[in-house]
């Protein structure tokens, strides 16, 4: 496959994943409102089998706190893919190393780091809740997000260096 075709496939895939995370965040937010104000039993199947009914019974504040983590992570993941879509639309096969693309990759790395930190805190909060006898099985993906942030910081560094080399090359020609 040619590079342009791969970039187009990546854009399409990023759009699909972006829409999926938007739907996930919206569905959880909607289900949370329903479980709080209309039907508390709906907390048994909040989103794709997520059962937080015992947490809602235990404490509404703890329930909202944990749901806030879930929604924040879904929104941040959607935003990461939104930034990726914009980055892919700015990448040129002929002139890939631009200041704008380097900044956008750095921005994606920072948001991935923030998302990973939030997921790590949420994981620790869930562990604390489980010590109180509440069993919640949520995969936060904190290690994956933090690893991804590290890789993206390295890629951002390489892109920044590529921009510098390309500018030096343009000056010497």
GROMACS .gro file of N, CA and C in nm:
model
  519
    1UNK      N    1   0.085  -0.119   0.000
    1UNK     CA    2   0.000   0.000   0.000
    1UNK      C    3   0.088   0.124   0.000
    2UNK      N    4   0.036   0.226  -0.057
    2UNK     CA    5   0.109   0.352  -0.060
    2UNK      C    6   0.085   0.428   0.070
    3UNK      N    7   0.177   0.517   0.100
    3UNK     CA    8   0.171   0.593   0.225
    3UNK      C    9   0.043   0.677   0.234
    4UNK      N   10   0.002   0.737   0.123
    4UNK     CA   11  -0.120   0.819   0.125
    4UNK      C   12  -0.242   0.735   0.157
    5UNK      N   13  -0.247   0.613   0.104
    5UNK     CA   14  -0.360   0.525   0.133
    5UNK      C   15  -0.361   0.484   0.281
    6UNK      N   16  -0.244   0.459   0.335
    6UNK     CA   17  -0.235   0.423   0.477
    6UNK      C   18  -0.281   0.539   0.564
    7UNK      N   19  -0.240   0.662   0.529
    7UNK     CA   20  -0.285   0.780   0.604
    7UNK      C   21  -0.436   0.796   0.597
    8UNK      N   22  -0.494   0.770   0.481
    8UNK     CA   23  -0.640   0.780   0.467
    8UNK      C   24  -0.711   0.673   0.550
    9UNK      N   25  -0.656   0.551   0.549
    9UNK     CA   26  -0.714   0.444   0.632
    9UNK      C   27  -0.704   0.479   0.781
   10UNK      N   28  -0.592   0.539   0.819
   10UNK     CA   29  -0.576   0.580   0.959
   10UNK      C   30  -0.676   0.689   0.996
   11UNK      N   31  -0.703   0.781   0.905
   11UNK     CA   32  -0.803   0.885   0.932
   11UNK      C   33  -0.941   0.824   0.951
   12UNK      N   34  -0.978   0.731   0.862
   12UNK     CA   35  -1.108   0.666   0.872
   12UNK      C   36  -1.118   0.588   1.003
   13UNK      N   37  -1.015   0.513   1.035
   13UNK     CA   38  -1.014   0.438   1.161
   13UNK      C   39  -1.022   0.529   1.282
   14UNK      N   40  -0.951   0.641   1.276
   14UNK     CA   41  -0.955   0.737   1.387
   14UNK      C   42  -1.093   0.797   1.403
   15UNK      N   43  -1.159   0.826   1.291
   15UNK     CA   44  -1.296   0.879   1.299
   15UNK      C   45  -1.390   0.777   1.364
   16UNK      N   46  -1.375   0.651   1.326
   16UNK     CA   47  -1.462   0.547   1.382
   16UNK      C   48  -1.439   0.535   1.533
   17UNK      N   49  -1.313   0.533   1.574
   17UNK     CA   50  -1.282   0.522   1.717
   17UNK      C   51  -1.329   0.646   1.792
   18UNK      N   52  -1.310   0.765   1.732
   18UNK     CA   53  -1.355   0.890   1.793
   18UNK      C   54  -1.506   0.886   1.817
   19UNK      N   55  -1.580   0.845   1.717
   19UNK     CA   56  -1.726   0.838   1.731
   19UNK      C   57  -1.764   0.736   1.838
   20UNK      N   58  -1.692   0.623   1.843
   20UNK     CA   59  -1.719   0.522   1.945
   20UNK      C   60  -1.699   0.575   2.086
   21UNK      N   61  -1.589   0.649   2.109
   21UNK     CA   62  -1.566   0.706   2.243
   21UNK      C   63  -1.669   0.814   2.276
   22UNK      N   64  -1.711   0.891   2.177
   22UNK     CA   65  -1.817   0.991   2.201
   22UNK      C   66  -1.947   0.923   2.242
   23UNK      N   67  -1.981   0.815   2.172
   23UNK     CA   68  -2.102   0.740   2.206
   23UNK      C   69  -2.090   0.681   2.346
   24UNK      N   70  -1.973   0.626   2.378
   24UNK     CA   71  -1.950   0.567   2.510
   24UNK      C   72  -1.969   0.672   2.620
   25UNK      N   73  -1.906   0.788   2.604
   25UNK     CA   74  -1.917   0.894   2.705
   25UNK      C   75  -2.061   0.941   2.719
   26UNK      N   76  -2.128   0.960   2.606
   26UNK     CA   77  -2.268   1.003   2.610
   26UNK      C   78  -2.359   0.899   2.672
   27UNK      N   79  -2.338   0.773   2.639
   27UNK     CA   80  -2.422   0.667   2.694
   27UNK      C   81  -2.404   0.655   2.845
   28UNK      N   82  -2.279   0.664   2.890
   28UNK     CA   83  -2.256   0.654   3.035
   28UNK      C   84  -2.316   0.774   3.107
   29UNK      N   85  -2.299   0.892   3.049
   29UNK     CA   86  -2.356   1.012   3.110
   29UNK      C   87  -2.509   1.002   3.117
   30UNK      N   88  -2.571   0.961   3.008
   30UNK     CA   89  -2.716   0.946   3.005
   30UNK      C   90  -2.762   0.839   3.105
   31UNK      N   91  -2.693   0.726   3.108
   31UNK     CA   92  -2.730   0.617   3.200
   31UNK      C   93  -2.713   0.660   3.345
   32UNK      N   94  -2.612   0.742   3.370
   32UNK     CA   95  -2.590   0.791   3.507
   32UNK      C   96  -2.705   0.879   3.552
   33UNK      N   97  -2.746   0.969   3.467
   33UNK     CA   98  -2.859   1.057   3.500
   33UNK      C   99  -2.984   0.975   3.525
   34UNK      N  100  -3.008   0.875   3.440
   34UNK     CA  101  -3.125   0.788   3.457
   34UNK      C  102  -3.117   0.713   3.590
   35UNK      N  103  -2.996   0.661   3.622
   35UNK     CA  104  -2.983   0.583   3.745
   35UNK      C  105  -2.995   0.669   3.870
   36UNK      N  106  -2.965   0.796   3.860
   36UNK     CA  107  -2.973   0.884   3.976
   36UNK      C  108  -3.113   0.941   3.997
   37UNK      N  109  -3.183   0.974   3.889
   37UNK     CA  110  -3.308   1.048   3.903
   37UNK      C  111  -3.434   0.972   3.863
   38UNK      N  112  -3.421   0.868   3.781
   38UNK     CA  113  -3.541   0.801   3.731
   38UNK      C  114  -3.551   0.659   3.784
   39UNK      N  115  -3.446   0.579   3.763
   39UNK     CA  116  -3.453   0.437   3.795
   39UNK      C  117  -3.320   0.390   3.854
   40UNK      N  118  -3.308   0.386   3.987
   40UNK     CA  119  -3.182   0.343   4.049
   40UNK      C  120  -3.140   0.201   4.012
   41UNK      N  121  -3.235   0.115   3.973
   41UNK     CA  122  -3.201  -0.022   3.935
   41UNK      C  123  -3.120  -0.026   3.805
   42UNK      N  124  -3.122   0.081   3.727
   42UNK     CA  125  -3.047   0.082   3.602
   42UNK      C  126  -2.896   0.087   3.625
   43UNK      N  127  -2.855   0.111   3.749
   43UNK     CA  128  -2.712   0.108   3.782
   43UNK      C  129  -2.657  -0.034   3.776
   44UNK      N  130  -2.746  -0.134   3.768
   44UNK     CA  131  -2.702  -0.273   3.757
   44UNK      C  132  -2.641  -0.301   3.619
   45UNK      N  133  -2.686  -0.233   3.519
   45UNK     CA  134  -2.632  -0.248   3.384
   45UNK      C  135  -2.614  -0.108   3.326
   46UNK      N  136  -2.517  -0.038   3.377
   46UNK     CA  137  -2.497   0.101   3.340
   46UNK      C  138  -2.452   0.116   3.196
   47UNK      N  139  -2.349   0.041   3.159
   47UNK     CA  140  -2.298   0.048   3.023
   47UNK      C  141  -2.225  -0.083   2.994
   48UNK      N  142  -2.274  -0.157   2.897
   48UNK     CA  143  -2.213  -0.284   2.856
   48UNK      C  144  -2.182  -0.376   2.974
   49UNK      N  145  -2.280  -0.391   3.060
   49UNK     CA  146  -2.266  -0.484   3.172
   49UNK      C  147  -2.199  -0.427   3.296
   50UNK      N  148  -2.163  -0.301   3.295
   50UNK     CA  149  -2.100  -0.239   3.412
   50UNK      C  150  -2.204  -0.227   3.524
   51UNK      N  151  -2.179  -0.298   3.633
   51UNK     CA  152  -2.272  -0.301   3.746
   51UNK      C  153  -2.215  -0.220   3.862
   52UNK      N  154  -2.273  -0.104   3.886
   52UNK     CA  155  -2.232  -0.019   3.998
   52UNK      C  156  -2.345   0.000   4.098
   53UNK      N  157  -2.441  -0.094   4.099
   53UNK     CA  158  -2.556  -0.081   4.189
   53UNK      C  159  -2.512  -0.089   4.335
   54UNK      N  160  -2.415  -0.174   4.366
   54UNK     CA  161  -2.370  -0.184   4.505
   54UNK      C  162  -2.302  -0.055   4.549
   55UNK      N  163  -2.232   0.008   4.459
   55UNK     CA  164  -2.167   0.136   4.491
   55UNK      C  165  -2.271   0.246   4.510
   56UNK      N  166  -2.375   0.248   4.428
   56UNK     CA  167  -2.482   0.347   4.443
   56UNK      C  168  -2.555   0.327   4.575
   57UNK      N  169  -2.575   0.202   4.614
   57UNK     CA  170  -2.640   0.173   4.742
   57UNK      C  171  -2.550   0.216   4.857
   58UNK      N  172  -2.419   0.193   4.842
   58UNK     CA  173  -2.322   0.228   4.946
   58UNK      C  174  -2.314   0.380   4.965
   59UNK      N  175  -2.293   0.454   4.855
   59UNK     CA  176  -2.277   0.598   4.865
   59UNK      C  177  -2.297   0.663   4.728
   60UNK      N  178  -2.390   0.755   4.723
   60UNK     CA  179  -2.416   0.826   4.598
   60UNK      C  180  -2.294   0.912   4.559
   61UNK      N  181  -2.227   0.966   4.658
   61UNK     CA  182  -2.108   1.048   4.631
   61UNK      C  183  -1.996   0.964   4.571
   62UNK      N  184  -1.972   0.846   4.625
   62UNK     CA  185  -1.870   0.756   4.571
   62UNK      C  186  -1.907   0.710   4.430
   63UNK      N  187  -2.036   0.687   4.410
   63UNK     CA  188  -2.087   0.649   4.278
   63UNK      C  189  -2.058   0.758   4.176
   64UNK      N  190  -2.090   0.881   4.210
   64UNK     CA  191  -2.066   0.994   4.119
   64UNK      C  192  -1.917   1.015   4.095
   65UNK      N  193  -1.838   0.994   4.198
   65UNK     CA  194  -1.693   1.012   4.185
   65UNK      C  195  -1.636   0.910   4.086
   66UNK      N  196  -1.675   0.784   4.100
   66UNK     CA  197  -1.626   0.680   4.010
   66UNK      C  198  -1.678   0.700   3.868
   67UNK      N  199  -1.804   0.736   3.855
   67UNK     CA  200  -1.861   0.762   3.723
   67UNK      C  201  -1.791   0.881   3.657
   68UNK      N  202  -1.755   0.980   3.737
   68UNK     CA  203  -1.683   1.095   3.682
   68UNK      C  204  -1.550   1.053   3.621
   69UNK      N  205  -1.481   0.960   3.686
   69UNK     CA  206  -1.357   0.906   3.630
   69UNK      C  207  -1.383   0.839   3.496
   70UNK      N  208  -1.486   0.756   3.493
   70UNK     CA  209  -1.518   0.680   3.371
   70UNK      C  210  -1.551   0.776   3.257
   71UNK      N  211  -1.633   0.876   3.284
   71UNK     CA  212  -1.672   0.972   3.181
   71UNK      C  213  -1.553   1.057   3.138
   72UNK      N  214  -1.473   1.102   3.234
   72UNK     CA  215  -1.356   1.184   3.201
   72UNK      C  216  -1.259   1.109   3.112
   73UNK      N  217  -1.236   0.983   3.142
   73UNK     CA  218  -1.143   0.903   3.061
   73UNK      C  219  -1.199   0.883   2.921
   74UNK      N  220  -1.329   0.855   2.910
   74UNK     CA  221  -1.390   0.836   2.778
   74UNK      C  222  -1.384   0.966   2.696
   75UNK      N  223  -1.410   1.078   2.761
   75UNK     CA  224  -1.405   1.208   2.690
   75UNK      C  225  -1.262   1.239   2.648
   76UNK      N  226  -1.166   1.216   2.736
   76UNK     CA  227  -1.026   1.242   2.702
   76UNK      C  228  -0.978   1.149   2.590
   77UNK      N  229  -1.021   1.025   2.592
   77UNK     CA  230  -0.983   0.935   2.484
   77UNK      C  231  -1.044   0.981   2.351
   78UNK      N  232  -1.168   1.027   2.355
   78UNK     CA  233  -1.229   1.081   2.233
   78UNK      C  234  -1.151   1.202   2.186
   79UNK      N  235  -1.110   1.289   2.278
   79UNK     CA  236  -1.034   1.407   2.241
   79UNK      C  237  -0.897   1.371   2.183
   80UNK      N  238  -0.836   1.265   2.236
   80UNK     CA  239  -0.709   1.217   2.180
   80UNK      C  240  -0.726   1.179   2.033
   81UNK      N  241  -0.834   1.112   2.002
   81UNK     CA  242  -0.856   1.074   1.863
   81UNK      C  243  -0.897   1.193   1.777
   82UNK      N  244  -0.963   1.290   1.836
   82UNK     CA  245  -0.994   1.415   1.764
   82UNK      C  246  -0.863   1.484   1.726
   83UNK      N  247  -0.770   1.491   1.820
   83UNK     CA  248  -0.639   1.550   1.791
   83UNK      C  249  -0.564   1.468   1.686
   84UNK      N  250  -0.575   1.336   1.694
   84UNK     CA  251  -0.510   1.250   1.596
   84UNK      C  252  -0.567   1.274   1.457
   85UNK      N  253  -0.698   1.290   1.447
   85UNK     CA  254  -0.761   1.319   1.317
   85UNK      C  255  -0.705   1.449   1.259
   86UNK      N  256  -0.695   1.551   1.343
   86UNK     CA  257  -0.640   1.679   1.296
   86UNK      C  258  -0.493   1.666   1.258
   87UNK      N  259  -0.418   1.589   1.335
   87UNK     CA  260  -0.277   1.568   1.303
   87UNK      C  261  -0.262   1.496   1.170
   88UNK      N  262  -0.341   1.392   1.150
   88UNK     CA  263  -0.332   1.317   1.024
   88UNK      C  264  -0.372   1.402   0.905
   89UNK      N  265  -0.462   1.498   0.926
   89UNK     CA  266  -0.502   1.584   0.814
   89UNK      C  267  -0.394   1.688   0.782
   90UNK      N  268  -0.304   1.713   0.875
   90UNK     CA  269  -0.196   1.810   0.854
   90UNK      C  270  -0.068   1.747   0.799
   91UNK      N  271  -0.057   1.615   0.811
   91UNK     CA  272   0.065   1.547   0.767
   91UNK      C  273   0.067   1.542   0.615
   92UNK      N  274   0.179   1.584   0.561
   92UNK     CA  275   0.201   1.578   0.416
   92UNK      C  276   0.309   1.473   0.390
   93UNK      N  277   0.285   1.389   0.293
   93UNK     CA  278   0.381   1.284   0.261
   93UNK      C  279   0.510   1.346   0.206
   94UNK      N  280   0.497   1.455   0.132
   94UNK     CA  281   0.613   1.519   0.071
   94UNK      C  282   0.695   1.599   0.171
   95UNK      N  283   0.628   1.657   0.269
   95UNK     CA  284   0.695   1.745   0.366
   95UNK      C  285   0.641   1.713   0.506
   96UNK      N  286   0.678   1.596   0.564
   96UNK     CA  287   0.613   1.550   0.687
   96UNK      C  288   0.654   1.627   0.813
   97UNK      N  289   0.777   1.677   0.818
   97UNK     CA  290   0.825   1.739   0.940
   97UNK      C  291   0.794   1.888   0.940
   98UNK      N  292   0.680   1.922   1.001
   98UNK     CA  293   0.643   2.063   1.014
   98UNK      C  294   0.629   2.095   1.163
   99UNK      N  295   0.644   2.220   1.192
   99UNK     CA  296   0.632   2.267   1.332
   99UNK      C  297   0.492   2.237   1.386
  100UNK      N  298   0.391   2.254   1.303
  100UNK     CA  299   0.253   2.231   1.345
  100UNK      C  300   0.228   2.085   1.382
  101UNK      N  301   0.279   1.993   1.300
  101UNK     CA  302   0.260   1.850   1.329
  101UNK      C  303   0.336   1.812   1.456
  102UNK      N  304   0.457   1.865   1.472
  102UNK     CA  305   0.535   1.836   1.593
  102UNK      C  306   0.462   1.884   1.718
  103UNK      N  307   0.403   2.003   1.712
  103UNK     CA  308   0.327   2.056   1.826
  103UNK      C  309   0.203   1.971   1.854
  104UNK      N  310   0.137   1.926   1.747
  104UNK     CA  311   0.016   1.846   1.766
  104UNK      C  312   0.049   1.710   1.828
  105UNK      N  313   0.160   1.651   1.788
  105UNK     CA  314   0.201   1.522   1.847
  105UNK      C  315   0.236   1.542   1.995
  106UNK      N  316   0.302   1.654   2.026
  106UNK     CA  317   0.332   1.683   2.167
  106UNK      C  318   0.204   1.700   2.247
  107UNK      N  319   0.107   1.767   2.187
  107UNK     CA  320  -0.021   1.788   2.255
  107UNK      C  321  -0.092   1.654   2.279
  108UNK      N  322  -0.089   1.565   2.181
  108UNK     CA  323  -0.148   1.432   2.198
  108UNK      C  324  -0.077   1.358   2.311
  109UNK      N  325   0.055   1.371   2.318
  109UNK     CA  326   0.132   1.304   2.424
  109UNK      C  327   0.092   1.357   2.561
  110UNK      N  328   0.076   1.488   2.574
  110UNK     CA  329   0.036   1.546   2.703
  110UNK      C  330  -0.103   1.497   2.744
  111UNK      N  331  -0.197   1.496   2.650
  111UNK     CA  332  -0.332   1.449   2.683
  111UNK      C  333  -0.332   1.300   2.715
  112UNK      N  334  -0.249   1.222   2.648
  112UNK     CA  335  -0.238   1.080   2.682
  112UNK      C  336  -0.183   1.063   2.823
  113UNK      N  337  -0.086   1.147   2.859
  113UNK     CA  338  -0.030   1.141   2.995
  113UNK      C  339  -0.136   1.177   3.098
  114UNK      N  340  -0.212   1.282   3.074
  114UNK     CA  341  -0.319   1.323   3.167
  114UNK      C  342  -0.423   1.212   3.179
  115UNK      N  343  -0.460   1.154   3.066
  115UNK     CA  344  -0.559   1.045   3.068
  115UNK      C  345  -0.505   0.926   3.147
  116UNK      N  346  -0.377   0.895   3.128
  116UNK     CA  347  -0.315   0.785   3.202
  116UNK      C  348  -0.311   0.811   3.351
  117UNK      N  349  -0.281   0.934   3.389
  117UNK     CA  350  -0.277   0.970   3.531
  117UNK      C  351  -0.417   0.959   3.593
  118UNK      N  352  -0.517   1.008   3.522
  118UNK     CA  353  -0.654   0.998   3.571
  118UNK      C  354  -0.695   0.850   3.584
  119UNK      N  355  -0.658   0.768   3.486
  119UNK     CA  356  -0.689   0.626   3.492
  119UNK      C  357  -0.617   0.559   3.610
  120UNK      N  358  -0.494   0.601   3.636
  120UNK     CA  359  -0.418   0.547   3.749
  120UNK      C  360  -0.486   0.583   3.882
  121UNK      N  361  -0.527   0.708   3.896
  121UNK     CA  362  -0.596   0.752   4.018
  121UNK      C  363  -0.728   0.677   4.033
  122UNK      N  364  -0.800   0.660   3.922
  122UNK     CA  365  -0.927   0.587   3.927
  122UNK      C  366  -0.906   0.442   3.969
  123UNK      N  367  -0.799   0.382   3.920
  123UNK     CA  368  -0.766   0.245   3.958
  123UNK      C  369  -0.738   0.235   4.107
  124UNK      N  370  -0.666   0.332   4.160
  124UNK     CA  371  -0.635   0.332   4.305
  124UNK      C  372  -0.763   0.356   4.386
  125UNK      N  373  -0.850   0.442   4.336
  125UNK     CA  374  -0.978   0.466   4.404
  125UNK      C  375  -1.062   0.340   4.405
  126UNK      N  376  -1.063   0.269   4.293
  126UNK     CA  377  -1.137   0.142   4.286
  126UNK      C  378  -1.078   0.040   4.383
  127UNK      N  379  -0.946   0.035   4.395
  127UNK     CA  380  -0.881  -0.055   4.492
  127UNK      C  381  -0.921  -0.020   4.634
  128UNK      N  382  -0.928   0.109   4.664
  128UNK     CA  383  -0.969   0.154   4.796
  128UNK      C  384  -1.113   0.113   4.824
  129UNK      N  385  -1.198   0.126   4.723
  129UNK     CA  386  -1.338   0.085   4.740
  129UNK      C  387  -1.349  -0.067   4.760
  130UNK      N  388  -1.265  -0.143   4.692
  130UNK     CA  389  -1.271  -0.288   4.708
  130UNK      C  390  -1.227  -0.331   4.848
  131UNK      N  391  -1.138  -0.252   4.910
  131UNK     CA  392  -1.100  -0.281   5.049
  131UNK      C  393  -1.216  -0.259   5.145
  132UNK      N  394  -1.311  -0.176   5.102
  132UNK     CA  395  -1.430  -0.151   5.183
  132UNK      C  396  -1.539  -0.254   5.155
  133UNK      N  397  -1.509  -0.353   5.070
  133UNK     CA  398  -1.603  -0.461   5.043
  133UNK      C  399  -1.686  -0.442   4.918
  134UNK      N  400  -1.658  -0.343   4.838
  134UNK     CA  401  -1.732  -0.320   4.714
  134UNK      C  402  -1.652  -0.377   4.598
  135UNK      N  403  -1.712  -0.468   4.525
  135UNK     CA  404  -1.639  -0.528   4.413
  135UNK      C  405  -1.681  -0.458   4.283
  136UNK      N  406  -1.585  -0.391   4.224
  136UNK     CA  407  -1.606  -0.322   4.097
  136UNK      C  408  -1.496  -0.370   4.004
  137UNK      N  409  -1.534  -0.422   3.891
  137UNK     CA  410  -1.432  -0.472   3.798
  137UNK      C  411  -1.432  -0.382   3.674
  138UNK      N  412  -1.346  -0.286   3.676
  138UNK     CA  413  -1.332  -0.192   3.564
  138UNK      C  414  -1.186  -0.192   3.521
  139UNK      N  415  -1.162  -0.214   3.394
  139UNK     CA  416  -1.025  -0.208   3.343
  139UNK      C  417  -0.999  -0.065   3.299
  140UNK      N  418  -0.914   0.003   3.373
  140UNK     CA  419  -0.887   0.144   3.347
  140UNK      C  420  -0.782   0.164   3.238
  141UNK      N  421  -0.695   0.070   3.218
  141UNK     CA  422  -0.593   0.081   3.114
  141UNK      C  423  -0.488   0.186   3.144
  142UNK      N  424  -0.460   0.210   3.271
  142UNK     CA  425  -0.366   0.316   3.309
  142UNK      C  426  -0.226   0.288   3.257
  143UNK      N  427  -0.180   0.164   3.270
  143UNK     CA  428  -0.043   0.134   3.226
  143UNK      C  429  -0.030   0.151   3.076
  144UNK      N  430  -0.130   0.109   3.001
  144UNK     CA  431  -0.126   0.123   2.856
  144UNK      C  432  -0.124   0.270   2.816
  145UNK      N  433  -0.206   0.349   2.882
  145UNK     CA  434  -0.211   0.492   2.849
  145UNK      C  435  -0.080   0.562   2.885
  146UNK      N  436  -0.022   0.527   2.998
  146UNK     CA  437   0.105   0.589   3.037
  146UNK      C  438   0.218   0.546   2.944
  147UNK      N  439   0.217   0.420   2.903
  147UNK     CA  440   0.316   0.372   2.807
  147UNK      C  441   0.300   0.444   2.673
  148UNK      N  442   0.174   0.457   2.629
  148UNK     CA  443   0.147   0.527   2.503
  148UNK      C  444   0.195   0.672   2.511
  149UNK      N  445   0.175   0.737   2.624
  149UNK     CA  446   0.221   0.875   2.641
  149UNK      C  447   0.372   0.882   2.629
  150UNK      N  448   0.442   0.786   2.689
  150UNK     CA  449   0.588   0.783   2.678
  150UNK      C  450   0.634   0.766   2.534
  151UNK      N  451   0.573   0.674   2.462
  151UNK     CA  452   0.607   0.653   2.322
  151UNK      C  453   0.577   0.779   2.240
  152UNK      N  454   0.466   0.843   2.268
  152UNK     CA  455   0.431   0.965   2.195
  152UNK      C  456   0.527   1.080   2.225
  153UNK      N  457   0.575   1.088   2.348
  153UNK     CA  458   0.675   1.190   2.380
  153UNK      C  459   0.804   1.167   2.299
  154UNK      N  460   0.841   1.041   2.283
  154UNK     CA  461   0.960   1.009   2.203
  154UNK      C  462   0.935   1.046   2.056
  155UNK      N  463   0.818   1.012   2.004
  155UNK     CA  464   0.786   1.046   1.865
  155UNK      C  465   0.783   1.198   1.848
  156UNK      N  466   0.728   1.269   1.946
  156UNK     CA  467   0.726   1.416   1.938
  156UNK      C  468   0.867   1.472   1.936
  157UNK      N  469   0.955   1.414   2.016
  157UNK     CA  470   1.095   1.458   2.017
  157UNK      C  471   1.159   1.435   1.880
  158UNK      N  472   1.134   1.318   1.822
  158UNK     CA  473   1.189   1.287   1.690
  158UNK      C  474   1.135   1.384   1.586
  159UNK      N  475   1.007   1.416   1.594
  159UNK     CA  476   0.949   1.511   1.499
  159UNK      C  477   1.009   1.650   1.516
  160UNK      N  478   1.028   1.692   1.640
  160UNK     CA  479   1.090   1.824   1.663
  160UNK      C  480   1.231   1.827   1.604
  161UNK      N  481   1.304   1.719   1.625
  161UNK     CA  482   1.440   1.711   1.569
  161UNK      C  483   1.434   1.707   1.417
  162UNK      N  484   1.336   1.638   1.362
  162UNK     CA  485   1.317   1.635   1.217
  162UNK      C  486   1.288   1.772   1.160
  163UNK      N  487   1.209   1.851   1.232
  163UNK     CA  488   1.180   1.988   1.189
  163UNK      C  489   1.309   2.070   1.187
  164UNK      N  490   1.389   2.056   1.293
  164UNK     CA  491   1.516   2.130   1.299
  164UNK      C  492   1.607   2.092   1.184
  165UNK      N  493   1.621   1.963   1.158
  165UNK     CA  494   1.707   1.916   1.049
  165UNK      C  495   1.655   1.963   0.913
  166UNK      N  496   1.524   1.960   0.898
  166UNK     CA  497   1.465   2.003   0.771
  166UNK      C  498   1.486   2.153   0.750
  167UNK      N  499   1.474   2.232   0.857
  167UNK     CA  500   1.499   2.376   0.846
  167UNK      C  501   1.645   2.404   0.814
  168UNK      N  502   1.736   2.329   0.878
  168UNK     CA  503   1.878   2.345   0.847
  168UNK      C  504   1.907   2.308   0.703
  169UNK      N  505   1.843   2.203   0.656
  169UNK     CA  506   1.861   2.158   0.518
  169UNK      C  507   1.809   2.263   0.421
  170UNK      N  508   1.694   2.323   0.452
  170UNK     CA  509   1.637   2.427   0.366
  170UNK      C  510   1.727   2.549   0.360
  171UNK      N  511   1.796   2.580   0.471
  171UNK     CA  512   1.885   2.696   0.475
  171UNK      C  513   2.012   2.672   0.395
  172UNK      N  514   2.061   2.548   0.393
  172UNK     CA  515   2.185   2.521   0.323
  172UNK      C  516   2.167   2.506   0.173
  173UNK      N  517   2.046   2.476   0.130
  173UNK     CA  518   2.021   2.460  -0.014
  173UNK      C  519   1.996   2.590  -0.075
   0.00000   0.00000   0.00000
